[in-house]
Coordinates of C-alpha atoms and ligand atoms in Angstrom, one line a residue:
M1 CA 68.0 -74.4 -26.4
K2 CA 64.2 -74.3 -26.4
F3 CA 62.3 -71.2 -27.1
T4 CA 59.2 -69.6 -28.4
V5 CA 58.6 -67.2 -31.2
I6 CA 55.4 -65.1 -31.3
G7 CA 54.4 -64.0 -34.8
A8 CA 55.0 -66.2 -37.9
G9 CA 55.7 -63.5 -40.5
Y10 CA 58.9 -62.7 -42.4
V11 CA 60.9 -62.2 -39.2
G12 CA 59.2 -64.8 -37.0
L13 CA 59.5 -67.5 -39.5
T14 CA 63.1 -66.7 -40.4
T15 CA 64.0 -66.6 -36.7
T16 CA 62.3 -70.0 -36.2
V17 CA 64.0 -71.8 -39.1
G18 CA 67.3 -70.0 -38.6
F19 CA 67.7 -71.0 -34.9
A20 CA 66.4 -74.5 -35.7
E21 CA 69.3 -74.8 -38.2
L22 CA 71.6 -74.0 -35.3
G23 CA 70.3 -76.9 -33.3
N24 CA 67.6 -75.3 -31.2
E25 CA 64.0 -76.4 -30.7
I26 CA 61.3 -73.8 -31.4
M27 CA 57.6 -73.3 -30.9
C28 CA 56.3 -70.7 -33.3
V29 CA 52.9 -69.1 -32.4
D30 CA 50.6 -67.1 -34.6
K31 CA 47.1 -65.9 -34.0
L32 CA 46.1 -66.7 -37.5
P33 CA 44.9 -70.3 -37.5
S34 CA 45.0 -70.5 -41.3
R35 CA 48.7 -69.5 -41.3
I36 CA 49.4 -72.1 -38.6
A37 CA 47.5 -74.8 -40.5
K38 CA 49.6 -74.2 -43.6
L39 CA 52.9 -74.0 -41.7
S40 CA 52.2 -77.2 -39.9
K41 CA 52.1 -78.9 -43.3
G42 CA 55.4 -77.3 -44.2
I43 CA 53.8 -74.7 -46.6
S44 CA 55.4 -71.3 -46.3
P45 CA 52.8 -68.4 -46.4
I46 CA 55.4 -66.1 -47.9
F47 CA 57.9 -66.4 -50.8
E48 CA 61.3 -66.2 -49.4
P49 CA 64.3 -68.1 -51.0
G50 CA 65.4 -71.1 -48.9
L51 CA 62.6 -70.8 -46.4
P52 CA 60.4 -73.7 -47.5
E53 CA 63.3 -76.2 -47.6
M54 CA 64.4 -75.3 -44.1
L55 CA 60.8 -75.3 -42.9
Q56 CA 60.2 -78.8 -44.1
K57 CA 63.6 -80.1 -42.9
H58 CA 63.1 -78.9 -39.4
I59 CA 59.4 -80.0 -39.2
R60 CA 60.6 -83.5 -40.2
Q61 CA 63.4 -83.4 -37.6
N62 CA 60.8 -82.3 -35.0
K63 CA 62.9 -79.2 -34.2
I64 CA 60.0 -76.7 -35.0
H65 CA 56.4 -76.8 -33.9
F66 CA 53.5 -74.5 -34.8
T67 CA 50.5 -73.5 -32.7
D68 CA 47.7 -70.8 -32.7
K69 CA 47.3 -71.3 -28.9
I70 CA 49.4 -68.6 -27.3
E71 CA 49.2 -70.4 -23.9
D72 CA 51.0 -73.4 -25.4
G73 CA 53.7 -71.2 -26.8
I74 CA 54.2 -69.5 -23.4
A75 CA 54.3 -72.8 -21.5
F76 CA 56.9 -74.2 -24.0
S77 CA 59.9 -72.1 -22.9
D78 CA 61.2 -69.4 -20.6
I79 CA 62.6 -67.5 -23.7
I80 CA 60.1 -65.7 -25.9
F81 CA 60.9 -63.7 -29.1
L82 CA 58.3 -61.1 -30.0
C83 CA 58.2 -60.9 -33.8
V84 CA 54.7 -59.4 -34.3
G85 CA 54.0 -56.6 -36.7
T86 CA 54.5 -52.9 -35.9
P87 CA 52.7 -51.2 -38.8
Q88 CA 52.2 -47.5 -39.3
N89 CA 49.3 -45.8 -37.5
N90 CA 47.2 -43.1 -39.2
D91 CA 49.3 -40.4 -37.5
G92 CA 52.6 -41.9 -38.8
K93 CA 53.6 -43.4 -35.4
A94 CA 54.2 -47.1 -35.0
D95 CA 51.1 -49.0 -34.1
L96 CA 52.1 -51.1 -31.1
S97 CA 48.8 -52.8 -30.5
Q98 CA 50.2 -56.3 -31.6
I99 CA 53.1 -55.8 -29.1
E100 CA 50.7 -54.9 -26.3
E101 CA 48.4 -57.8 -27.1
A102 CA 51.3 -60.3 -27.1
S103 CA 52.7 -58.8 -23.9
K104 CA 49.3 -59.2 -22.2
D105 CA 49.1 -62.8 -23.3
I106 CA 52.5 -63.5 -21.9
A107 CA 51.5 -61.9 -18.6
K108 CA 48.3 -63.8 -18.4
H109 CA 49.8 -67.2 -19.1
M110 CA 53.3 -67.0 -17.5
K111 CA 53.9 -69.3 -14.6
S112 CA 57.7 -69.0 -14.2
Y113 CA 60.6 -66.6 -15.1
K114 CA 60.4 -65.4 -18.7
L115 CA 62.9 -63.6 -20.9
I116 CA 61.0 -61.5 -23.4
I117 CA 63.1 -60.5 -26.4
E118 CA 61.7 -57.7 -28.7
K119 CA 62.7 -58.5 -32.2
S120 CA 60.0 -56.4 -33.8
T121 CA 61.1 -52.9 -34.7
V122 CA 59.8 -50.6 -32.0
P123 CA 60.2 -47.0 -30.9
V124 CA 62.8 -46.3 -28.3
N125 CA 61.7 -47.2 -24.8
T126 CA 59.0 -49.5 -25.9
H127 CA 60.7 -52.1 -23.6
Q128 CA 59.5 -49.9 -20.7
W129 CA 55.9 -50.3 -21.9
V130 CA 56.3 -54.0 -22.4
K131 CA 57.5 -54.3 -18.8
K132 CA 54.7 -52.1 -17.5
V133 CA 52.0 -54.2 -19.4
I134 CA 53.4 -57.5 -18.0
K135 CA 53.5 -56.1 -14.5
R136 CA 50.0 -54.8 -14.8
Y137 CA 48.5 -58.0 -16.2
A138 CA 50.5 -60.7 -14.5
K139 CA 48.5 -62.8 -12.1
K140 CA 51.4 -63.3 -9.7
N141 CA 54.6 -61.5 -9.0
I142 CA 56.8 -63.6 -11.3
E143 CA 60.3 -62.5 -12.4
F144 CA 60.9 -61.5 -16.0
D145 CA 63.3 -59.6 -18.2
V146 CA 62.6 -57.5 -21.3
T147 CA 65.4 -57.1 -23.8
S148 CA 65.8 -55.6 -27.2
N149 CA 67.3 -57.6 -30.1
P150 CA 66.5 -55.9 -33.3
E151 CA 66.5 -57.8 -36.6
F152 CA 68.4 -56.5 -39.7
L153 CA 67.4 -59.1 -42.3
K154 CA 66.2 -58.0 -45.8
E155 CA 63.3 -59.6 -47.6
G156 CA 64.4 -61.7 -50.5
S157 CA 67.5 -62.8 -48.7
A158 CA 66.0 -63.1 -45.2
V159 CA 67.4 -66.6 -44.4
Y160 CA 70.9 -65.8 -45.7
D161 CA 70.9 -62.4 -43.8
F162 CA 69.7 -64.1 -40.6
M163 CA 72.5 -66.7 -40.7
N164 CA 75.2 -64.2 -41.8
P165 CA 74.4 -60.9 -40.1
D166 CA 76.9 -58.0 -40.1
R167 CA 76.3 -57.7 -36.4
I168 CA 74.0 -58.8 -33.6
V169 CA 72.6 -56.1 -31.3
V170 CA 71.4 -57.0 -27.8
G171 CA 70.0 -54.5 -25.3
V172 CA 69.9 -55.9 -21.8
E173 CA 69.4 -54.7 -18.2
T174 CA 70.3 -57.8 -16.2
N175 CA 73.1 -60.3 -16.2
R176 CA 70.6 -63.2 -16.3
A177 CA 69.3 -61.8 -19.6
K178 CA 72.8 -61.2 -21.0
E179 CA 73.9 -64.7 -20.2
I180 CA 70.9 -66.3 -22.0
L181 CA 71.4 -64.2 -25.1
E182 CA 75.1 -64.8 -25.2
K183 CA 74.5 -68.5 -25.1
L184 CA 71.8 -68.2 -27.8
Y185 CA 74.1 -66.3 -30.1
K186 CA 77.3 -68.3 -29.3
P187 CA 77.4 -69.9 -32.8
F188 CA 77.5 -66.4 -34.4
K189 CA 80.2 -65.2 -32.0
E190 CA 82.2 -68.3 -33.0
K191 CA 82.0 -67.1 -36.6
A192 CA 83.5 -63.7 -35.4
I193 CA 80.2 -61.9 -36.0
P194 CA 80.2 -58.9 -33.6
L195 CA 77.8 -59.2 -30.7
I196 CA 77.0 -55.7 -29.5
I197 CA 75.7 -55.6 -26.0
T198 CA 74.1 -52.4 -25.0
T199 CA 71.0 -51.0 -23.2
P200 CA 67.5 -51.7 -24.5
A201 CA 67.0 -48.1 -25.4
A202 CA 70.2 -47.9 -27.4
A203 CA 69.3 -51.2 -29.2
E204 CA 65.8 -49.9 -30.1
L205 CA 67.4 -46.7 -31.4
I206 CA 70.1 -48.6 -33.4
K207 CA 67.3 -50.3 -35.4
H208 CA 65.4 -47.1 -36.3
A209 CA 68.6 -45.1 -36.9
S210 CA 70.0 -47.8 -39.2
N211 CA 66.9 -48.1 -41.4
S212 CA 66.6 -44.3 -41.6
F213 CA 70.2 -44.0 -42.5
L214 CA 69.9 -46.6 -45.3
A215 CA 66.7 -44.8 -46.6
M216 CA 68.7 -41.5 -46.5
K217 CA 71.4 -43.1 -48.6
I218 CA 68.8 -44.1 -51.2
S219 CA 67.2 -40.7 -51.4
Y220 CA 70.7 -39.1 -51.6
I221 CA 71.7 -41.2 -54.6
N222 CA 68.4 -40.6 -56.2
M223 CA 68.9 -36.8 -56.0
V224 CA 72.4 -37.3 -57.5
S225 CA 70.8 -39.3 -60.3
E226 CA 68.5 -36.3 -61.1
L227 CA 71.6 -34.2 -61.4
C228 CA 73.2 -36.8 -63.7
E229 CA 70.3 -36.6 -66.1
K230 CA 70.7 -32.9 -66.3
V231 CA 74.4 -32.9 -67.0
G232 CA 74.8 -36.1 -69.0
A233 CA 76.7 -38.1 -66.4
D234 CA 76.0 -41.8 -65.6
I235 CA 74.7 -42.4 -62.1
N236 CA 76.1 -46.0 -62.0
M237 CA 79.6 -44.6 -62.6
V238 CA 79.1 -41.9 -60.0
A239 CA 77.9 -44.4 -57.4
E240 CA 80.8 -46.8 -58.3
G241 CA 83.3 -44.0 -57.8
M242 CA 81.7 -42.9 -54.5
G243 CA 81.2 -46.5 -53.2
H244 CA 84.9 -47.4 -53.4
D245 CA 85.4 -45.0 -50.5
K246 CA 85.1 -47.4 -47.5
R247 CA 83.5 -44.6 -45.5
I248 CA 80.7 -44.4 -48.0
G249 CA 80.4 -48.0 -49.3
R250 CA 78.7 -49.1 -52.6
D251 CA 75.6 -50.8 -50.9
F252 CA 72.3 -48.9 -51.0
L253 CA 73.5 -46.5 -53.7
K254 CA 71.3 -48.0 -56.4
A255 CA 69.3 -45.2 -58.0
G256 CA 65.8 -46.0 -59.0
I257 CA 62.2 -45.1 -58.3
G258 CA 62.8 -45.0 -54.6
Y259 CA 62.3 -47.3 -51.6
G260 CA 59.2 -49.2 -50.7
G261 CA 58.4 -52.2 -48.6
S262 CA 57.0 -52.8 -45.1
C263 CA 60.0 -51.3 -43.4
F264 CA 61.7 -48.2 -44.7
P265 CA 58.5 -46.1 -45.3
K266 CA 57.0 -46.9 -41.9
D267 CA 60.3 -46.8 -40.0
V268 CA 61.4 -43.5 -41.3
K269 CA 58.0 -42.0 -40.5
A270 CA 58.1 -43.5 -37.0
F271 CA 61.6 -42.2 -36.4
I272 CA 60.5 -38.7 -37.4
K273 CA 57.6 -38.9 -35.0
I274 CA 59.9 -40.1 -32.2
A275 CA 62.2 -37.1 -32.8
E276 CA 59.2 -34.8 -32.9
E277 CA 57.9 -36.1 -29.6
Q278 CA 61.3 -35.5 -28.0
G279 CA 61.5 -31.9 -29.4
V280 CA 64.3 -32.9 -31.8
D281 CA 64.2 -31.1 -35.2
F282 CA 64.9 -34.0 -37.6
T283 CA 63.7 -32.4 -40.8
L284 CA 66.6 -34.1 -42.6
L285 CA 64.4 -37.3 -42.5
E286 CA 61.3 -35.4 -43.7
E287 CA 63.4 -34.5 -46.8
V288 CA 64.4 -38.1 -47.3
E289 CA 60.7 -39.1 -47.4
K290 CA 59.8 -36.2 -49.7
I291 CA 62.5 -37.1 -52.1
N292 CA 61.4 -40.7 -52.0
F293 CA 57.8 -40.0 -52.8
S294 CA 58.8 -37.6 -55.6
R295 CA 60.6 -40.4 -57.4
R296 CA 57.2 -41.9 -58.3
I297 CA 55.9 -38.6 -59.6
K298 CA 59.1 -38.1 -61.6
F299 CA 58.9 -41.6 -63.0
L300 CA 55.3 -41.0 -64.2
K301 CA 56.5 -37.8 -65.8
K302 CA 59.2 -39.8 -67.6
I303 CA 56.6 -42.2 -68.9
K304 CA 54.5 -39.3 -70.1
E305 CA 57.5 -37.6 -71.8
A306 CA 58.4 -40.9 -73.5
L307 CA 54.9 -41.7 -74.7
W308 CA 53.1 -38.3 -75.0
I309 CA 49.5 -39.5 -75.0
T310 CA 49.0 -42.6 -72.8
K311 CA 45.2 -43.1 -72.9
D312 CA 44.2 -46.4 -74.6
K313 CA 47.8 -47.4 -75.2
N314 CA 48.8 -51.0 -74.4
I315 CA 51.7 -50.9 -72.0
A316 CA 53.5 -53.8 -70.5
L317 CA 54.7 -53.5 -66.9
W318 CA 57.3 -55.9 -65.4
G319 CA 57.8 -56.1 -61.6
L320 CA 55.2 -55.5 -58.9
A321 CA 57.1 -56.6 -55.8
F322 CA 58.7 -53.8 -53.8
K323 CA 62.1 -55.5 -54.5
P324 CA 63.2 -58.7 -56.2
D325 CA 63.0 -62.2 -54.7
T326 CA 59.9 -61.5 -52.7
D327 CA 56.1 -61.6 -53.2
D328 CA 55.7 -58.7 -50.8
I329 CA 53.9 -55.6 -52.3
R330 CA 53.6 -53.6 -49.1
E331 CA 54.2 -49.9 -50.0
A332 CA 55.6 -51.1 -53.4
P333 CA 56.1 -48.2 -55.9
S334 CA 54.3 -50.3 -58.4
I335 CA 51.0 -49.7 -56.6
D336 CA 51.1 -45.9 -57.1
I337 CA 52.4 -46.2 -60.7
V338 CA 49.7 -48.7 -61.7
R339 CA 47.0 -46.6 -60.0
E340 CA 48.0 -43.5 -61.8
L341 CA 48.4 -45.2 -65.2
E342 CA 45.0 -46.9 -64.8
K343 CA 43.4 -43.5 -64.0
S344 CA 44.8 -42.1 -67.3
G345 CA 43.2 -44.9 -69.3
V346 CA 46.3 -47.0 -70.1
N347 CA 45.7 -50.7 -70.8
L348 CA 48.2 -52.4 -68.6
R349 CA 49.7 -55.8 -69.1
L350 CA 51.3 -56.9 -65.9
Y351 CA 53.9 -59.5 -65.1
D352 CA 55.8 -60.4 -61.9
P353 CA 57.5 -63.7 -61.1
Q354 CA 56.0 -63.9 -57.6
A355 CA 53.8 -61.0 -56.6
M356 CA 50.9 -61.1 -59.0
E357 CA 48.6 -63.0 -56.5
N358 CA 49.0 -60.3 -53.9
F359 CA 48.6 -57.6 -56.5
K360 CA 45.3 -59.0 -57.7
H361 CA 43.8 -58.3 -54.3
L362 CA 44.3 -54.6 -55.0
F363 CA 43.5 -54.4 -58.8
S364 CA 41.3 -57.4 -59.4
D365 CA 38.3 -55.9 -61.1
S366 CA 40.0 -53.2 -63.2
K367 CA 39.2 -53.3 -66.9
H368 CA 42.5 -51.6 -67.5
V369 CA 44.7 -54.3 -65.9
R370 CA 45.5 -57.7 -67.2
Y371 CA 47.9 -60.3 -65.7
F372 CA 50.2 -62.6 -67.7
N373 CA 52.1 -65.6 -66.5
D374 CA 54.7 -65.2 -69.2
K375 CA 56.7 -62.0 -69.4
Y376 CA 57.1 -62.2 -73.2
E377 CA 53.3 -62.7 -73.5
A378 CA 52.7 -59.5 -71.6
L379 CA 54.7 -57.6 -74.3
V380 CA 52.5 -58.6 -77.2
N381 CA 51.1 -55.5 -79.0
A382 CA 52.6 -53.2 -76.3
E383 CA 53.7 -49.7 -77.2
A384 CA 56.1 -49.6 -74.3
L385 CA 57.5 -51.7 -71.4
I386 CA 57.8 -50.2 -68.0
I387 CA 60.2 -51.9 -65.5
I388 CA 59.6 -51.3 -61.8
T389 CA 61.4 -54.1 -60.0
E390 CA 64.9 -55.4 -61.0
W391 CA 64.2 -59.2 -60.9
D392 CA 67.2 -61.1 -62.2
E393 CA 65.1 -62.7 -64.9
F394 CA 64.5 -59.3 -66.4
A395 CA 68.2 -58.6 -66.7
K396 CA 68.7 -62.0 -68.3
A397 CA 65.7 -61.6 -70.7
D398 CA 66.2 -62.0 -74.4
L399 CA 66.3 -58.5 -75.8
D400 CA 65.6 -59.6 -79.4
K401 CA 62.5 -61.5 -78.2
I402 CA 61.4 -58.4 -76.2
K403 CA 61.8 -56.3 -79.3
A404 CA 60.1 -58.8 -81.6
N405 CA 57.0 -59.1 -79.3
M406 CA 56.4 -55.4 -78.8
K407 CA 54.6 -53.1 -81.2
L408 CA 57.2 -50.4 -80.5
P409 CA 60.6 -51.0 -78.8
I410 CA 60.3 -48.5 -76.1
I411 CA 61.5 -49.3 -72.5
I412 CA 61.1 -47.0 -69.5
D413 CA 63.2 -48.6 -66.8
G414 CA 62.9 -47.5 -63.2
R415 CA 65.7 -49.7 -61.9
N416 CA 68.5 -49.4 -64.5
V417 CA 68.3 -53.1 -65.5
Y418 CA 70.0 -52.8 -68.9
P419 CA 73.3 -51.2 -70.0
P420 CA 72.5 -48.2 -72.2
Q421 CA 75.2 -49.2 -74.7
I422 CA 73.5 -52.6 -75.4
M423 CA 70.1 -50.9 -75.8
K424 CA 71.7 -48.5 -78.3
E425 CA 73.1 -51.4 -80.3
K426 CA 69.7 -53.3 -80.2
G427 CA 67.9 -50.2 -81.4
F428 CA 65.6 -49.6 -78.4
E429 CA 64.2 -46.3 -77.3
Y430 CA 65.4 -46.6 -73.7
Y431 CA 64.8 -44.3 -70.7
S432 CA 66.3 -45.1 -67.3
I433 CA 67.3 -43.3 -64.1
G434 CA 70.3 -40.9 -64.0
R435 CA 71.6 -42.1 -67.4
E436 CA 71.5 -41.0 -71.0
K437 CA 68.3 -41.5 -73.0
I438 CA 68.7 -43.8 -75.9
N439 CA 66.5 -43.2 -79.0
N440 CA 66.7 -45.8 -81.7
G441 CA 70.5 -45.8 -81.6
D442 CA 70.9 -42.1 -81.1
V443 CA 71.8 -40.5 -77.7
W444 CA 69.6 -37.7 -76.6
K445 CA 71.2 -35.2 -74.3
Ligands
NAD1 P1 54.4 -59.8 -40.6 O1 53.2 -58.9 -40.7 O2 54.8 -60.5 -41.8 O3 54.1 -60.9 -39.4 C1 53.6 -60.6 -38.2 C2 52.9 -61.8 -37.7 O4 52.5 -61.7 -36.3 C3 51.6 -62.1 -38.4 O5 51.6 -63.4 -39.0 C4 50.5 -61.9 -37.3 O6 49.4 -62.7 -37.5 C5 51.3 -62.3 -36.1 N1 50.7 -61.7 -34.8 C6 50.3 -60.4 -34.6 N2 49.9 -60.3 -33.3 C7 50.0 -61.5 -32.7 C8 49.8 -62.1 -31.4 N3 49.3 -61.3 -30.5 N4 50.0 -63.4 -31.2 C9 50.5 -64.2 -32.2 N5 50.7 -63.7 -33.4 C10 50.5 -62.4 -33.7 O7 55.6 -58.9 -40.0 P2 57.1 -59.0 -40.3 O8 57.4 -58.4 -41.7 O9 57.6 -60.3 -40.0 O10 57.7 -57.9 -39.3 C11 57.6 -58.1 -37.9 C12 58.4 -57.1 -37.2 O11 59.8 -57.2 -37.5 C13 58.0 -55.6 -37.5 O12 58.2 -54.8 -36.4 C14 59.0 -55.2 -38.6 O13 59.2 -53.8 -38.7 C15 60.2 -55.9 -38.1 N6 61.2 -56.3 -39.2 C16 60.7 -56.7 -40.4 C17 61.6 -57.1 -41.4 C18 61.2 -57.6 -42.8 O14 62.0 -57.6 -43.6 N7 59.9 -57.9 -43.0 C19 63.0 -57.0 -41.1 C20 63.4 -56.6 -39.9 C21 62.5 -56.2 -38.9
UGA2 C1 65.3 -53.2 -45.0 C2 66.7 -53.2 -44.5 O1 67.6 -53.3 -45.5 C3 66.9 -54.3 -43.5 O2 68.2 -54.2 -42.9 C4 65.9 -54.2 -42.4 O3 66.0 -55.3 -41.5 C5 64.5 -54.2 -43.0 O4 64.4 -53.1 -43.9 C6 63.5 -54.0 -41.9 O5 63.7 -53.4 -40.9 O6 62.4 -54.5 -42.1 P1 63.9 -54.6 -46.9 O7 63.0 -53.5 -46.8 O8 63.5 -56.0 -46.7 O9 65.1 -54.4 -45.7 O10 64.7 -54.5 -48.2 P2 65.9 -53.6 -48.8 O11 66.8 -54.4 -49.6 O12 66.5 -52.7 -47.8 O13 65.0 -52.7 -49.8 C7 64.1 -51.7 -49.4 C8 63.7 -50.8 -50.5 O14 64.8 -49.9 -50.9 C9 63.3 -51.5 -51.8 O15 62.2 -50.9 -52.4 C10 64.5 -51.4 -52.7 O16 64.2 -51.4 -54.1 C11 65.0 -50.0 -52.3 N1 66.5 -49.8 -52.6 C12 67.4 -50.5 -51.9 C13 66.9 -48.9 -53.5 O17 66.0 -48.2 -54.1 N2 68.2 -48.7 -53.7 C14 69.2 -49.4 -53.0 O18 70.4 -49.2 -53.3 C15 68.7 -50.4 -52.1

């Protein structure tokens, strides 16, 4: 099939290469000419495992095309995926201006039937607004359908998640739209991936409710981890024991310094606002947010407790991305942690495998922040190492080399990267989340 994707970000690009892999031909439109220029040369503007290879392969095979001319995208096909951003407004609600702009563009340039598929995460009943905008701005009375088809991929495994989803949700109002989407998703149905066909409003709600639920799971386990620290239990063992219950599941029970990223923080906030507007008392989610934010404060307290005076100390910090395998730092916990440490006069030695360039835009001219291309180099003369993101290469790092490079072998680990027993054997002073403190081989209760 031939179709158009509007928005060449994490979701738009993954949708483009993913559907190309399944044999479709796609025109991907973005309003940023610099992004399109890069993409046309096969250069991915984001770090996402597997994406560049698929991008280059399908450009070579002429399956994907890029343009910054919206009218070309709209003329290309009757099927249009909306994958533009829906960031957070100042009042916490979703900012839908990119959705409106793209809808107006579709209205202005459409000459025949269009199926508009919302893939962006939007508040419930946004499809109604998209319909209204298209009707208002269309030059002629042309038939169209608006459907909701939320995306559930995770950054860092976007391509894999797109190709292997747990389920596909499609919210439709007409048979015509249903048939097109069933055809589009046939390869997934053949792999026995459930295709849930529902109304657009339910589909929009499924997305916000799913993200908020996952965020709630994280806040829940983080509170249990706090209890573990008080009573001397190990959070990983508790999560393991809980996770074997199929009704609970082990995923998203990793305690740490809380969730960040471009999705959970804004989507939980937007969902709270939606409930508020409908007069529904969803304070449960406000608590989820509060717990999440307090993780950063507690972690800073942990650093203080471990180091006492932090001013003028050299401290290494590994991990800036909001999660491993991405260069995305949107709402990353590292931003608040670095900002607070910088304020207290710490000399920070930062390392991240992919996110340093993005981070430099935020902390470029600070005399308290230095960047290192080698993680061991960042440790030289450091009185402590702080870990914020659980990149695999940190878990696999040479602990003897870490110890040899540091001035003092103190690690404050926000993501439980190392087993406490090993840290004990290696003689580290080791602080983690919801587990025993290790002090040079001794256990502190
Ligand atoms: P992004 O910011 O990475 O990309 C959005 C792209 O849309 C940008 O390149 C922007 O230039 C382009 N754009 C904006 N308005 C446009 C217009 N009128 N015409 C053409 N291009 C336009 O965003 P993202 O992370 O890909 O997220 C997109 C949506 O998908 C959001 O609603 C998000 O909540 C949702 N989502 C994101 C993820 C994720 O992991 N990032 C996963 C699932 C769902
Ligand atoms: C999340 C959802 O997992 C996706 O299903 C959804 O499509 C996406 O949001 C979206 O709507 O944009 P993403 O934010 O890319 O995906 O990554 P996650 O793996 O969910 O991680 C989000 C944050 O939660 C990270 O900061 C991560 O460190 C944290 N997290 C995750 C935990 O603290 N503990 C966990 O057990 C899992």
